[in-house]
Tab-separated table of N, CA and C in Angstrom:
chain	number	residue	atom	x	y	z
A	1	UNK	N	10.668	20.540	23.224
A	1	UNK	CA	11.263	19.606	24.191
A	1	UNK	C	11.777	20.591	24.743
A	2	UNK	N	11.896	20.450	26.257
A	2	UNK	CA	12.906	21.415	26.791
A	2	UNK	C	14.148	19.713	27.683
A	3	UNK	N	14.980	20.730	27.029
A	3	UNK	CA	16.251	20.152	27.255
A	3	UNK	C	16.808	19.550	28.454
A	4	UNK	N	16.590	20.421	29.382
A	4	UNK	CA	16.884	20.586	30.937
A	4	UNK	C	16.521	19.756	31.398
A	5	UNK	N	15.325	18.698	31.235
A	5	UNK	CA	15.051	17.520	31.851
A	5	UNK	C	14.915	15.947	30.501
A	6	UNK	N	15.964	15.606	29.877
A	6	UNK	CA	15.204	14.789	28.799
A	6	UNK	C	14.993	13.931	29.395
A	7	UNK	N	14.867	12.560	30.556
A	7	UNK	CA	13.914	11.827	31.069
A	7	UNK	C	12.209	11.997	31.298
A	8	UNK	N	12.065	13.631	31.790
A	8	UNK	CA	10.751	13.807	31.997
A	8	UNK	C	10.081	13.789	30.558
A	9	UNK	N	10.631	13.935	30.514
A	9	UNK	CA	10.090	14.421	28.366
A	9	UNK	C	9.449	12.953	27.728
A	10	UNK	N	10.842	12.442	28.242
A	10	UNK	CA	10.559	10.910	27.851
A	10	UNK	C	9.669	10.131	28.189
A	11	UNK	N	9.361	10.367	29.067
A	11	UNK	CA	8.412	9.761	30.153
A	11	UNK	C	7.226	9.975	29.538
A	12	UNK	N	7.102	11.139	29.887
A	12	UNK	CA	5.653	12.151	29.207
A	12	UNK	C	5.309	11.236	27.810
A	13	UNK	N	6.444	11.298	27.161
A	13	UNK	CA	5.852	11.223	25.547
A	13	UNK	C	5.807	9.030	25.548
A	14	UNK	N	5.942	8.394	26.361
A	14	UNK	CA	5.991	7.485	26.700
A	14	UNK	C	4.808	6.983	27.114
A	15	UNK	N	4.192	7.634	28.228
A	15	UNK	CA	2.983	7.924	28.457
A	15	UNK	C	1.583	8.248	27.504
A	16	UNK	N	1.694	9.204	26.708
A	16	UNK	CA	1.088	9.263	25.465
A	16	UNK	C	0.803	8.592	24.577
A	17	UNK	N	2.168	7.925	24.278
A	17	UNK	CA	2.632	6.868	23.433
A	17	UNK	C	1.062	5.205	23.938
A	18	UNK	N	1.259	5.159	25.190
A	18	UNK	CA	0.457	4.553	26.085
A	18	UNK	C	-1.123	4.923	26.130
A	19	UNK	N	-1.467	6.035	26.089
A	19	UNK	CA	-2.454	6.803	26.255
A	19	UNK	C	-3.384	6.896	25.129
A	20	UNK	N	-2.832	6.534	24.102
A	20	UNK	CA	-3.049	6.918	22.771
A	20	UNK	C	-3.362	5.363	22.125
A	21	UNK	N	-2.715	4.272	22.526
A	21	UNK	CA	-2.794	3.033	21.990
A	21	UNK	C	-3.976	2.585	22.782
A	22	UNK	N	-3.804	2.499	24.203
A	22	UNK	CA	-5.398	2.537	24.891
A	22	UNK	C	-6.511	2.958	24.058
A	23	UNK	N	-6.592	4.203	23.708
A	23	UNK	CA	-7.479	4.671	23.108
A	23	UNK	C	-8.029	3.239	21.838
A	24	UNK	N	-6.590	3.475	21.354
A	24	UNK	CA	-7.297	2.862	19.408
A	24	UNK	C	-7.924	1.676	20.177
A	25	UNK	N	-7.287	1.023	21.333
A	25	UNK	CA	-7.980	-0.567	21.774
A	25	UNK	C	-9.712	-0.674	22.426
A	26	UNK	N	-9.803	0.598	23.091
A	26	UNK	CA	-11.233	0.923	23.381
A	26	UNK	C	-11.958	1.060	22.631
A	27	UNK	N	-11.014	2.124	21.397
A	27	UNK	CA	-12.801	2.624	20.324
A	27	UNK	C	-12.551	1.368	20.052
A	28	UNK	N	-11.787	0.323	19.239
A	28	UNK	CA	-12.221	-0.973	18.918
A	28	UNK	C	-12.997	-1.788	19.670
A	29	UNK	N	-12.826	-2.093	20.341
A	29	UNK	CA	-14.086	-2.545	21.603
A	29	UNK	C	-15.183	-2.255	21.924
A	30	UNK	N	-15.445	-0.987	21.329
A	30	UNK	CA	-16.684	0.246	21.392
A	30	UNK	C	-17.316	-0.704	19.631
A	31	UNK	N	-16.539	-0.580	18.420
A	31	UNK	CA	-17.021	-0.850	17.345
A	31	UNK	C	-17.834	-2.055	17.777
A	32	UNK	N	-16.531	-3.477	17.809
A	32	UNK	CA	-17.076	-4.057	17.771
A	32	UNK	C	-18.248	-4.807	19.186
A	33	UNK	N	-18.859	-4.214	20.369
A	33	UNK	CA	-19.897	-3.920	20.766
A	33	UNK	C	-21.164	-3.380	20.054
A	34	UNK	N	-20.607	-2.463	18.742
A	34	UNK	CA	-21.841	-1.626	18.312
A	34	UNK	C	-22.009	-3.104	17.267
A	35	UNK	N	-20.952	-3.324	16.415
A	35	UNK	CA	-21.574	-4.475	15.183
A	35	UNK	C	-22.212	-5.407	16.444
A	36	UNK	N	-21.720	-6.179	17.066
A	36	UNK	CA	-22.815	-7.346	18.208
A	36	UNK	C	-23.798	-6.833	18.327
A	37	UNK	N	-24.328	-5.549	19.203
A	37	UNK	CA	-25.506	-5.308	19.465
A	37	UNK	C	-26.525	-4.923	17.807
A	38	UNK	N	-25.746	-4.365	17.205
A	38	UNK	CA	-26.710	-4.357	15.827
A	38	UNK	C	-27.329	-5.601	15.026
A	39	UNK	N	-26.455	-6.948	14.845
A	39	UNK	CA	-26.128	-7.764	14.467
A	39	UNK	C	-27.789	-8.460	15.303
A	40	UNK	N	-27.752	-8.174	17.234
A	40	UNK	CA	-28.292	-8.729	17.583
A	40	UNK	C	-29.691	-8.327	17.450
A	41	UNK	N	-29.395	-7.019	16.918
A	41	UNK	CA	-31.177	-5.802	16.859
A	41	UNK	C	-31.778	-6.625	15.479
A	42	UNK	N	-31.040	-7.287	14.283
A	42	UNK	CA	-31.331	-7.410	13.530
A	42	UNK	C	-32.306	-8.794	13.575
A	43	UNK	N	-31.411	-9.907	13.982
A	43	UNK	CA	-31.518	-10.727	14.343
A	43	UNK	C	-33.347	-11.245	14.961
A	44	UNK	N	-33.095	-10.246	15.947
A	44	UNK	CA	-34.514	-10.448	16.795
A	44	UNK	C	-36.041	-9.865	15.931
A	45	UNK	N	-35.396	-8.629	15.306
A	45	UNK	CA	-36.473	-8.382	14.065
A	45	UNK	C	-37.071	-9.374	13.202
A	46	UNK	N	-35.780	-9.978	12.905
A	46	UNK	CA	-35.791	-11.190	11.802
A	46	UNK	C	-37.178	-11.882	12.514
A	47	UNK	N	-36.700	-12.397	13.873
A	47	UNK	CA	-37.509	-13.587	14.179
A	47	UNK	C	-39.324	-13.131	14.576
A	48	UNK	N	-39.010	-11.625	15.092
A	48	UNK	CA	-40.455	-11.173	15.048
A	48	UNK	C	-41.120	-11.411	13.521
A	49	UNK	N	-40.658	-11.209	12.795
A	49	UNK	CA	-41.169	-11.284	11.426
A	49	UNK	C	-41.460	-12.764	10.906
A	50	UNK	N	-40.461	-13.287	10.953
A	50	UNK	CA	-40.916	-14.775	10.521
A	50	UNK	C	-41.861	-15.583	11.628
A	51	UNK	N	-41.948	-14.970	12.723
A	51	UNK	CA	-43.152	-15.613	13.758
A	51	UNK	C	-44.167	-15.083	12.962
A	52	UNK	N	-44.684	-13.642	12.690
A	52	UNK	CA	-45.555	-13.546	12.268
A	52	UNK	C	-46.140	-14.116	10.838
A	53	UNK	N	-45.311	-14.640	9.835
A	53	UNK	CA	-45.201	-14.919	8.534
A	53	UNK	C	-45.705	-16.252	9.013
A	54	UNK	N	-45.169	-17.586	10.158
A	54	UNK	CA	-45.513	-18.731	10.591
A	54	UNK	C	-47.018	-18.481	11.310
A	55	UNK	N	-47.707	-17.610	11.852
A	55	UNK	CA	-48.985	-17.815	12.378
A	55	UNK	C	-49.418	-17.690	11.068
A	56	UNK	N	-49.656	-16.962	10.242
A	56	UNK	CA	-50.204	-16.369	8.910
A	56	UNK	C	-50.139	-17.598	7.740
A	57	UNK	N	-49.377	-18.528	7.739
A	57	UNK	CA	-49.409	-19.306	7.118
A	57	UNK	C	-50.392	-20.626	6.433
A	58	UNK	N	-51.076	-20.384	5.453
A	58	UNK	CA	-52.326	-21.092	5.459
A	58	UNK	C	-52.357	-23.034	5.132
A	59	UNK	N	-50.973	-23.130	4.447
A	59	UNK	CA	-50.525	-24.462	3.920
A	59	UNK	C	-49.398	-24.972	4.442
A	60	UNK	N	-49.374	-26.279	4.360
A	60	UNK	CA	-48.073	-26.950	4.194
A	60	UNK	C	-46.580	-26.258	3.175
A	61	UNK	N	-47.125	-26.102	2.529
A	61	UNK	CA	-46.026	-25.601	1.358
A	61	UNK	C	-45.678	-24.137	1.786
A	62	UNK	N	-46.312	-23.401	2.282
A	62	UNK	CA	-45.323	-21.924	2.655
A	62	UNK	C	-45.436	-22.661	3.997
A	63	UNK	N	-45.353	-23.449	5.230
A	63	UNK	CA	-44.423	-23.243	5.996
A	63	UNK	C	-43.391	-23.891	5.457
A	64	UNK	N	-42.989	-24.976	4.810
A	64	UNK	CA	-41.757	-25.279	3.803
A	64	UNK	C	-40.990	-24.172	3.592
A	65	UNK	N	-41.511	-23.800	2.681
A	65	UNK	CA	-40.955	-22.574	2.102
A	65	UNK	C	-40.815	-21.544	2.938
A	66	UNK	N	-40.811	-21.221	4.234
A	66	UNK	CA	-40.957	-20.565	5.676
A	66	UNK	C	-39.810	-21.094	5.917
A	67	UNK	N	-39.633	-21.861	6.608
A	67	UNK	CA	-38.525	-22.416	7.107
A	67	UNK	C	-37.331	-22.860	6.289
A	68	UNK	N	-37.515	-22.934	4.970
A	68	UNK	CA	-35.986	-22.992	3.880
A	68	UNK	C	-35.438	-21.414	4.079
A	69	UNK	N	-36.427	-20.197	3.891
A	69	UNK	CA	-36.339	-19.225	4.043
A	69	UNK	C	-35.661	-18.935	5.274
A	70	UNK	N	-35.905	-19.054	6.451
A	70	UNK	CA	-35.460	-19.105	7.315
A	70	UNK	C	-33.797	-19.792	7.678
A	71	UNK	N	-33.605	-20.601	6.991
A	71	UNK	CA	-32.019	-20.978	7.000
A	71	UNK	C	-31.599	-20.476	6.300
A	72	UNK	N	-32.154	-20.313	5.204
A	72	UNK	CA	-31.046	-19.534	4.626
A	72	UNK	C	-30.675	-18.419	5.241
A	73	UNK	N	-31.975	-17.707	5.945
A	73	UNK	CA	-31.519	-16.194	6.089
A	73	UNK	C	-30.759	-16.476	7.631
A	74	UNK	N	-31.077	-17.357	8.160
A	74	UNK	CA	-30.018	-17.509	8.949
A	74	UNK	C	-28.768	-17.868	8.950
A	75	UNK	N	-28.225	-18.627	7.952
A	75	UNK	CA	-26.511	-18.640	7.475
A	75	UNK	C	-26.155	-17.335	7.153
A	76	UNK	N	-26.895	-16.614	5.812
A	76	UNK	CA	-26.499	-15.211	5.958
A	76	UNK	C	-26.248	-14.066	7.226
A	77	UNK	N	-27.582	-14.348	8.187
A	77	UNK	CA	-27.041	-13.505	9.088
A	77	UNK	C	-25.558	-14.179	9.658
A	78	UNK	N	-25.300	-15.168	10.007
A	78	UNK	CA	-24.288	-15.469	11.029
A	78	UNK	C	-22.821	-15.348	9.969
A	79	UNK	N	-23.222	-15.590	8.437
A	79	UNK	CA	-21.967	-14.748	7.447
A	79	UNK	C	-21.270	-14.088	7.507
A	80	UNK	N	-22.347	-12.650	7.915
A	80	UNK	CA	-22.588	-11.242	8.072
A	80	UNK	C	-22.426	-10.898	9.254
A	81	UNK	N	-22.246	-12.046	10.272
A	81	UNK	CA	-21.500	-11.498	11.544
A	81	UNK	C	-20.376	-11.697	11.986
A	82	UNK	N	-20.213	-12.496	11.357
A	82	UNK	CA	-18.210	-13.294	11.738
A	82	UNK	C	-17.602	-12.575	10.597
A	83	UNK	N	-17.909	-11.925	9.273
A	83	UNK	CA	-17.703	-11.274	8.560
A	83	UNK	C	-17.325	-10.018	9.069
A	84	UNK	N	-18.252	-9.732	9.629
A	84	UNK	CA	-18.382	-8.182	10.033
A	84	UNK	C	-17.339	-8.050	11.224
A	85	UNK	N	-17.224	-9.221	12.050
A	85	UNK	CA	-16.258	-8.889	13.247
A	85	UNK	C	-14.903	-9.443	12.547
A	86	UNK	N	-14.730	-9.827	11.734
A	86	UNK	CA	-13.076	-10.153	10.741
A	86	UNK	C	-12.918	-8.468	10.798
A	87	UNK	N	-13.491	-7.967	9.886
A	87	UNK	CA	-13.371	-6.674	9.191
A	87	UNK	C	-13.201	-5.708	10.196
A	88	UNK	N	-13.734	-5.588	11.334
A	88	UNK	CA	-13.990	-4.750	12.369
A	88	UNK	C	-12.273	-4.969	13.203
A	89	UNK	N	-12.159	-6.474	13.336
A	89	UNK	CA	-10.785	-7.324	13.887
A	89	UNK	C	-9.643	-6.342	13.172
A	90	UNK	N	-10.077	-6.284	12.068
A	90	UNK	CA	-8.703	-6.207	10.713
A	90	UNK	C	-8.194	-4.345	11.029
A	91	UNK	N	-9.882	-3.812	11.089
A	91	UNK	CA	-9.235	-2.231	10.963
A	91	UNK	C	-9.084	-1.801	12.016
A	92	UNK	N	-9.163	-2.562	13.037
A	92	UNK	CA	-8.037	-1.991	14.114
A	92	UNK	C	-7.029	-2.770	14.115
A	93	UNK	N	-6.590	-3.314	13.964
A	93	UNK	CA	-5.240	-4.004	13.903
A	93	UNK	C	-4.445	-2.851	12.660
A	94	UNK	N	-5.387	-1.894	11.696
A	94	UNK	CA	-4.376	-1.085	11.108
A	94	UNK	C	-4.014	-0.086	11.549
A	95	UNK	N	-5.004	0.229	12.670
A	95	UNK	CA	-5.206	1.641	13.319
A	95	UNK	C	-4.164	1.631	14.205
A	96	UNK	N	-3.967	0.078	14.689
A	96	UNK	CA	-3.148	-0.064	16.337
A	96	UNK	C	-1.650	0.399	15.286
A	97	UNK	N	-1.672	-0.590	14.475
A	97	UNK	CA	0.241	-0.210	13.313
A	97	UNK	C	0.534	0.982	13.492
A	98	UNK	N	-0.854	2.183	12.895
A	98	UNK	CA	-0.604	2.947	12.470
A	98	UNK	C	-0.544	3.902	13.392
A	99	UNK	N	-0.856	3.785	14.494
A	99	UNK	CA	-1.031	4.698	16.261
A	99	UNK	C	0.917	4.050	16.314
A	100	UNK	N	0.907	2.499	16.848
A	100	UNK	CA	2.334	2.700	16.812
A	100	UNK	C	3.090	3.425	16.447
A	101	UNK	N	2.888	3.081	14.932
A	101	UNK	CA	4.421	3.556	14.024
A	101	UNK	C	4.177	5.261	13.891
A	102	UNK	N	3.187	6.000	13.923
A	102	UNK	CA	3.194	7.728	14.317
A	102	UNK	C	3.609	7.946	15.801
A	103	UNK	N	3.113	7.222	16.813
A	103	UNK	CA	3.984	7.330	18.471
A	103	UNK	C	5.314	7.089	18.447
A	104	UNK	N	5.611	6.020	17.466
A	104	UNK	CA	7.279	5.609	17.450
A	104	UNK	C	8.174	6.605	17.054
A	105	UNK	N	7.673	7.279	16.296
A	105	UNK	CA	8.661	8.269	15.371
A	105	UNK	C	8.674	9.297	16.275
A	106	UNK	N	7.402	9.407	16.483
A	106	UNK	CA	8.073	10.874	17.062
A	106	UNK	C	8.584	10.769	18.422
A	107	UNK	N	9.264	8.976	19.189
A	107	UNK	CA	10.392	9.259	20.009
A	107	UNK	C	11.099	9.111	19.600
A	108	UNK	N	11.740	8.511	18.941
A	108	UNK	CA	12.804	8.120	17.692
A	108	UNK	C	12.905	9.580	17.183
A	109	UNK	N	12.198	10.681	16.944
A	109	UNK	CA	12.764	11.504	16.513
A	109	UNK	C	13.497	12.469	17.820
A	110	UNK	N	12.492	12.547	19.070
A	110	UNK	CA	12.989	13.190	19.410
A	110	UNK	C	14.412	12.837	20.466
A	111	UNK	N	14.192	11.583	20.496
A	111	UNK	CA	15.707	11.176	20.811
A	111	UNK	C	17.201	11.837	19.573
A	112	UNK	N	16.795	11.301	18.409
A	112	UNK	CA	17.715	12.375	17.697
A	112	UNK	C	17.790	13.369	17.860
A	113	UNK	N	16.871	14.100	17.910
A	113	UNK	CA	16.986	15.514	18.303
A	113	UNK	C	17.806	15.803	20.082
A	114	UNK	N	17.645	15.091	20.550
A	114	UNK	CA	18.249	14.632	21.767
A	114	UNK	C	19.930	14.870	21.854
A	115	UNK	N	20.044	13.591	20.809
A	115	UNK	CA	21.055	13.204	20.728
A	115	UNK	C	22.505	14.793	19.775
A	116	UNK	N	21.606	15.352	19.406
A	116	UNK	CA	22.187	16.110	18.113
A	116	UNK	C	22.511	17.684	19.008
A	117	UNK	N	21.710	17.465	20.304
A	117	UNK	CA	21.968	19.002	21.036
A	117	UNK	C	22.806	18.132	22.498
A	118	UNK	N	23.202	17.226	22.309
A	118	UNK	CA	23.795	16.290	23.642
A	118	UNK	C	25.083	17.276	23.608
A	119	UNK	N	26.239	17.294	22.993
A	119	UNK	CA	27.163	17.695	23.260
A	119	UNK	C	27.316	18.548	24.265
A	120	UNK	N	26.343	19.710	23.818
A	120	UNK	CA	26.523	21.545	24.176
A	120	UNK	C	26.125	20.624	25.667
A	121	UNK	N	24.830	20.635	26.215
A	121	UNK	CA	24.456	20.086	27.498
A	121	UNK	C	24.885	18.893	28.190
A	122	UNK	N	25.000	17.824	27.742
A	122	UNK	CA	25.723	16.241	28.490
A	122	UNK	C	26.657	15.566	27.604
A	123	UNK	N	28.189	15.554	27.949
A	123	UNK	CA	28.909	14.823	27.184
A	123	UNK	C	28.436	13.226	27.075
A	124	UNK	N	28.174	13.167	25.503
A	124	UNK	CA	28.289	11.534	25.511
A	124	UNK	C	29.362	11.102	24.314
A	125	UNK	N	30.107	9.823	25.124
A	125	UNK	CA	31.042	9.491	23.959
A	125	UNK	C	30.832	9.571	22.486
A	126	UNK	N	31.537	9.787	21.807
A	126	UNK	CA	31.168	9.617	20.954
A	126	UNK	C	30.780	8.481	19.972
A	127	UNK	N	31.300	7.636	19.971
A	127	UNK	CA	30.840	5.771	19.342
A	127	UNK	C	29.330	5.448	20.304
A	128	UNK	N	29.478	5.931	21.263
A	128	UNK	CA	28.327	6.031	21.922
A	128	UNK	C	26.561	6.545	21.525
A	129	UNK	N	27.796	7.814	21.039
A	129	UNK	CA	26.735	8.867	20.094
A	129	UNK	C	26.190	8.321	19.142
A	130	UNK	N	27.084	8.308	18.414
A	130	UNK	CA	27.111	7.569	17.008
A	130	UNK	C	26.209	5.664	17.311
A	131	UNK	N	26.142	5.184	17.747
A	131	UNK	CA	25.717	3.825	17.567
A	131	UNK	C	24.122	4.120	17.634
A	132	UNK	N	23.676	4.722	18.517
A	132	UNK	CA	22.209	5.428	19.032
A	132	UNK	C	21.939	6.338	17.957
A	133	UNK	N	22.708	7.289	17.647
A	133	UNK	CA	21.861	7.884	16.300
A	133	UNK	C	21.459	6.956	15.317
A	134	UNK	N	22.504	5.780	14.894
A	134	UNK	CA	22.108	4.740	13.928
A	134	UNK	C	21.359	4.296	14.364
A	135	UNK	N	20.556	3.523	15.230
A	135	UNK	CA	19.799	2.618	15.903
A	135	UNK	C	18.527	3.919	15.996
A	136	UNK	N	18.191	4.662	15.837
A	136	UNK	CA	16.945	6.046	15.927
A	136	UNK	C	17.196	5.689	14.254
A	137	UNK	N	18.398	6.240	13.369
A	137	UNK	CA	17.826	6.115	11.665
A	137	UNK	C	17.198	4.758	11.364
A	138	UNK	N	17.802	4.041	12.032
A	138	UNK	CA	16.887	2.204	11.949
A	138	UNK	C	15.387	2.594	12.302
A	139	UNK	N	15.295	2.608	13.366
A	139	UNK	CA	14.429	2.720	13.688
A	139	UNK	C	12.898	3.473	13.005
A	140	UNK	N	13.324	4.580	12.823
A	140	UNK	CA	12.524	5.611	11.868
A	140	UNK	C	12.397	5.226	10.352
A	141	UNK	N	13.833	4.589	10.036
A	141	UNK	CA	13.409	3.886	8.328
A	141	UNK	C	12.657	2.560	8.503
A	142	UNK	N	12.765	2.013	9.413
A	142	UNK	CA	11.758	0.754	9.306
A	142	UNK	C	10.216	1.034	9.837
A	143	UNK	N	10.111	1.961	10.010
A	143	UNK	CA	8.765	2.368	10.623
A	143	UNK	C	8.416	3.675	9.893
A	144	UNK	N	8.706	3.502	8.389
A	144	UNK	CA	8.600	4.651	7.668
A	144	UNK	C	7.755	3.859	6.395
A	145	UNK	N	7.065	2.193	6.708
A	145	UNK	CA	6.741	1.637	6.031
A	145	UNK	C	5.436	1.842	6.286
A	146	UNK	N	3.940	2.760	4.974
A	146	UNK	CA	3.058	3.552	5.712
A	146	UNK	C	2.448	1.910	5.990
A	147	UNK	N	0.858	2.146	7.133
A	147	UNK	CA	-0.154	1.261	7.473
A	147	UNK	C	-0.636	1.235	6.603
A	148	UNK	N	-0.882	2.344	5.653
A	148	UNK	CA	-1.639	2.043	4.592
A	148	UNK	C	-1.633	0.305	3.301
A	149	UNK	N	-0.152	0.501	3.287
A	149	UNK	CA	0.569	-0.729	2.874
A	149	UNK	C	-0.308	-2.123	3.306
A	150	UNK	N	-0.490	-2.169	4.685
A	150	UNK	CA	-0.930	-3.382	5.441
A	150	UNK	C	-2.756	-3.301	5.146
A	151	UNK	N	-3.283	-2.316	5.414
A	151	UNK	CA	-4.897	-1.883	4.789
A	151	UNK	C	-4.720	-2.505	3.310
A	152	UNK	N	-3.885	-1.965	2.220
A	152	UNK	CA	-3.877	-2.789	1.160
A	152	UNK	C	-4.002	-4.111	0.763
A	153	UNK	N	-3.088	-4.762	1.575
A	153	UNK	CA	-3.240	-5.954	1.860
A	153	UNK	C	-4.406	-7.154	2.126
A	154	UNK	N	-5.037	-5.894	3.427
A	154	UNK	CA	-6.012	-6.912	4.017
A	154	UNK	C	-7.347	-6.704	2.772
A	155	UNK	N	-6.963	-5.352	1.737
A	155	UNK	CA	-8.363	-5.210	1.182
A	155	UNK	C	-8.460	-6.401	0.328
A	156	UNK	N	-7.201	-6.238	-0.700
A	156	UNK	CA	-7.289	-7.834	-1.732
A	156	UNK	C	-7.266	-8.982	-1.394
A	157	UNK	N	-7.160	-9.274	0.047
A	157	UNK	CA	-7.213	-10.828	0.698
A	157	UNK	C	-9.082	-11.071	0.745
A	158	UNK	N	-10.041	-9.707	0.872
A	158	UNK	CA	-11.144	-10.212	0.835
A	158	UNK	C	-11.624	-10.946	0.032
A	159	UNK	N	-12.558	-11.908	-0.042
A	159	UNK	CA	-13.518	-12.692	-0.700
A	159	UNK	C	-14.014	-11.477	-1.988
A	160	UNK	N	-13.674	-12.659	-3.278
A	160	UNK	CA	-14.549	-11.474	-4.486
A	160	UNK	C	-15.356	-11.322	-4.297
A	161	UNK	N	-16.534	-9.813	-5.052
A	161	UNK	CA	-17.437	-9.980	-4.349
A	161	UNK	C	-17.593	-9.270	-3.799
A	162	UNK	N	-17.222	-9.024	-1.929
A	162	UNK	CA	-17.398	-8.551	-0.913
A	162	UNK	C	-16.783	-7.157	-0.655
A	163	UNK	N	-17.104	-6.218	-0.958
A	163	UNK	CA	-16.276	-5.230	-1.507
A	163	UNK	C	-16.902	-4.543	0.039
A	164	UNK	N	-17.663	-4.666	0.927
A	164	UNK	CA	-18.161	-3.583	2.266
A	164	UNK	C	-17.379	-2.321	1.672
A	165	UNK	N	-17.927	-1.617	0.562
A	165	UNK	CA	-17.455	-0.400	0.092
A	165	UNK	C	-17.423	1.114	1.202
A	166	UNK	N	-18.778	0.827	2.118
A	166	UNK	CA	-19.114	1.824	3.105
A	166	UNK	C	-17.430	1.952	4.306
A	167	UNK	N	-17.750	0.824	4.763
A	167	UNK	CA	-16.498	0.596	6.196
A	167	UNK	C	-14.845	0.992	4.868
A	168	UNK	N	-14.907	0.888	3.900
A	168	UNK	CA	-13.350	0.438	3.597
A	168	UNK	C	-13.077	2.051	3.475
A	169	UNK	N	-14.181	2.741	3.081
A	169	UNK	CA	-14.244	3.754	2.561
A	169	UNK	C	-13.847	5.002	3.989
A	170	UNK	N	-14.438	4.329	4.711
A	170	UNK	CA	-14.176	5.224	6.269
A	170	UNK	C	-13.568	5.108	6.497
A	171	UNK	N	-12.672	3.929	6.583
A	171	UNK	CA	-11.528	3.338	7.032
A	171	UNK	C	-10.168	4.173	6.230
A	172	UNK	N	-10.319	4.123	5.003
A	172	UNK	CA	-9.417	4.953	4.166
A	172	UNK	C	-9.335	6.381	5.093
A	173	UNK	N	-10.576	7.271	4.724
A	173	UNK	CA	-10.656	8.364	4.919
A	173	UNK	C	-10.078	8.853	6.469
A	174	UNK	N	-10.489	7.557	7.588
A	174	UNK	CA	-9.511	7.975	8.335
A	174	UNK	C	-8.034	7.758	8.656
A	175	UNK	N	-7.678	6.975	7.645
A	175	UNK	CA	-6.220	6.334	7.657
A	175	UNK	C	-5.557	7.997	7.136
A	176	UNK	N	-6.154	8.394	6.040
A	176	UNK	CA	-5.297	9.378	5.484
A	176	UNK	C	-5.722	10.883	6.521
A	177	UNK	N	-6.537	10.837	7.025
A	177	UNK	CA	-6.623	12.075	7.931
A	177	UNK	C	-5.092	11.640	9.503
A	178	UNK	N	-5.115	9.967	9.735
A	178	UNK	CA	-4.048	10.283	10.056
A	178	UNK	C	-2.965	10.506	9.985
A	179	UNK	N	-2.670	9.803	8.692
A	179	UNK	CA	-1.329	10.107	7.958
A	179	UNK	C	-1.155	11.743	7.712
A	180	UNK	N	-2.428	12.402	7.120
A	180	UNK	CA	-1.934	13.871	7.448
A	180	UNK	C	-1.826	14.761	8.740
A	181	UNK	N	-2.461	14.372	10.042
A	181	UNK	CA	-1.597	14.415	11.004
A	181	UNK	C	-0.292	14.273	11.603
A	182	UNK	N	0.107	12.861	10.879
A	182	UNK	CA	1.579	12.234	11.200
A	182	UNK	C	2.575	13.259	11.009
């Protein structure tokens, strides 16, 4: 970063932070939309399948069995829909927290570097510089809590027997990639 124009660099960094945040939000909306479309397509397919079975049912016993199966399938479909929405939203919150953490750390480090270089470029009274350095250090320490801890708390709060392993592994890979980049 160029010390000659710190306000421009800070503005650029803030815009990048806002764009990254916006990108995570848009990706979240895209995942939610994908989940909804997938569930709607599956429900339509099920309806077509059950409709064909209803036409072929020869007696009252099979009609009752189909009705019972339809009710059970619909309950499972509703459960899958809302649990998938919850998982998708939780994943988005984790990604937002990680983005906020990494981008804020970049900004805090930039401020700290500028303050350390400031005596040569811009005279800042020592009490003010020390206070700003302390605030930057505290912010960096507070943001050092990894987003992985948030994810782990979500994973352990899921209902027993409901692992959703594929999404969890994908989310863990994404989180590990994000931490490696940070």
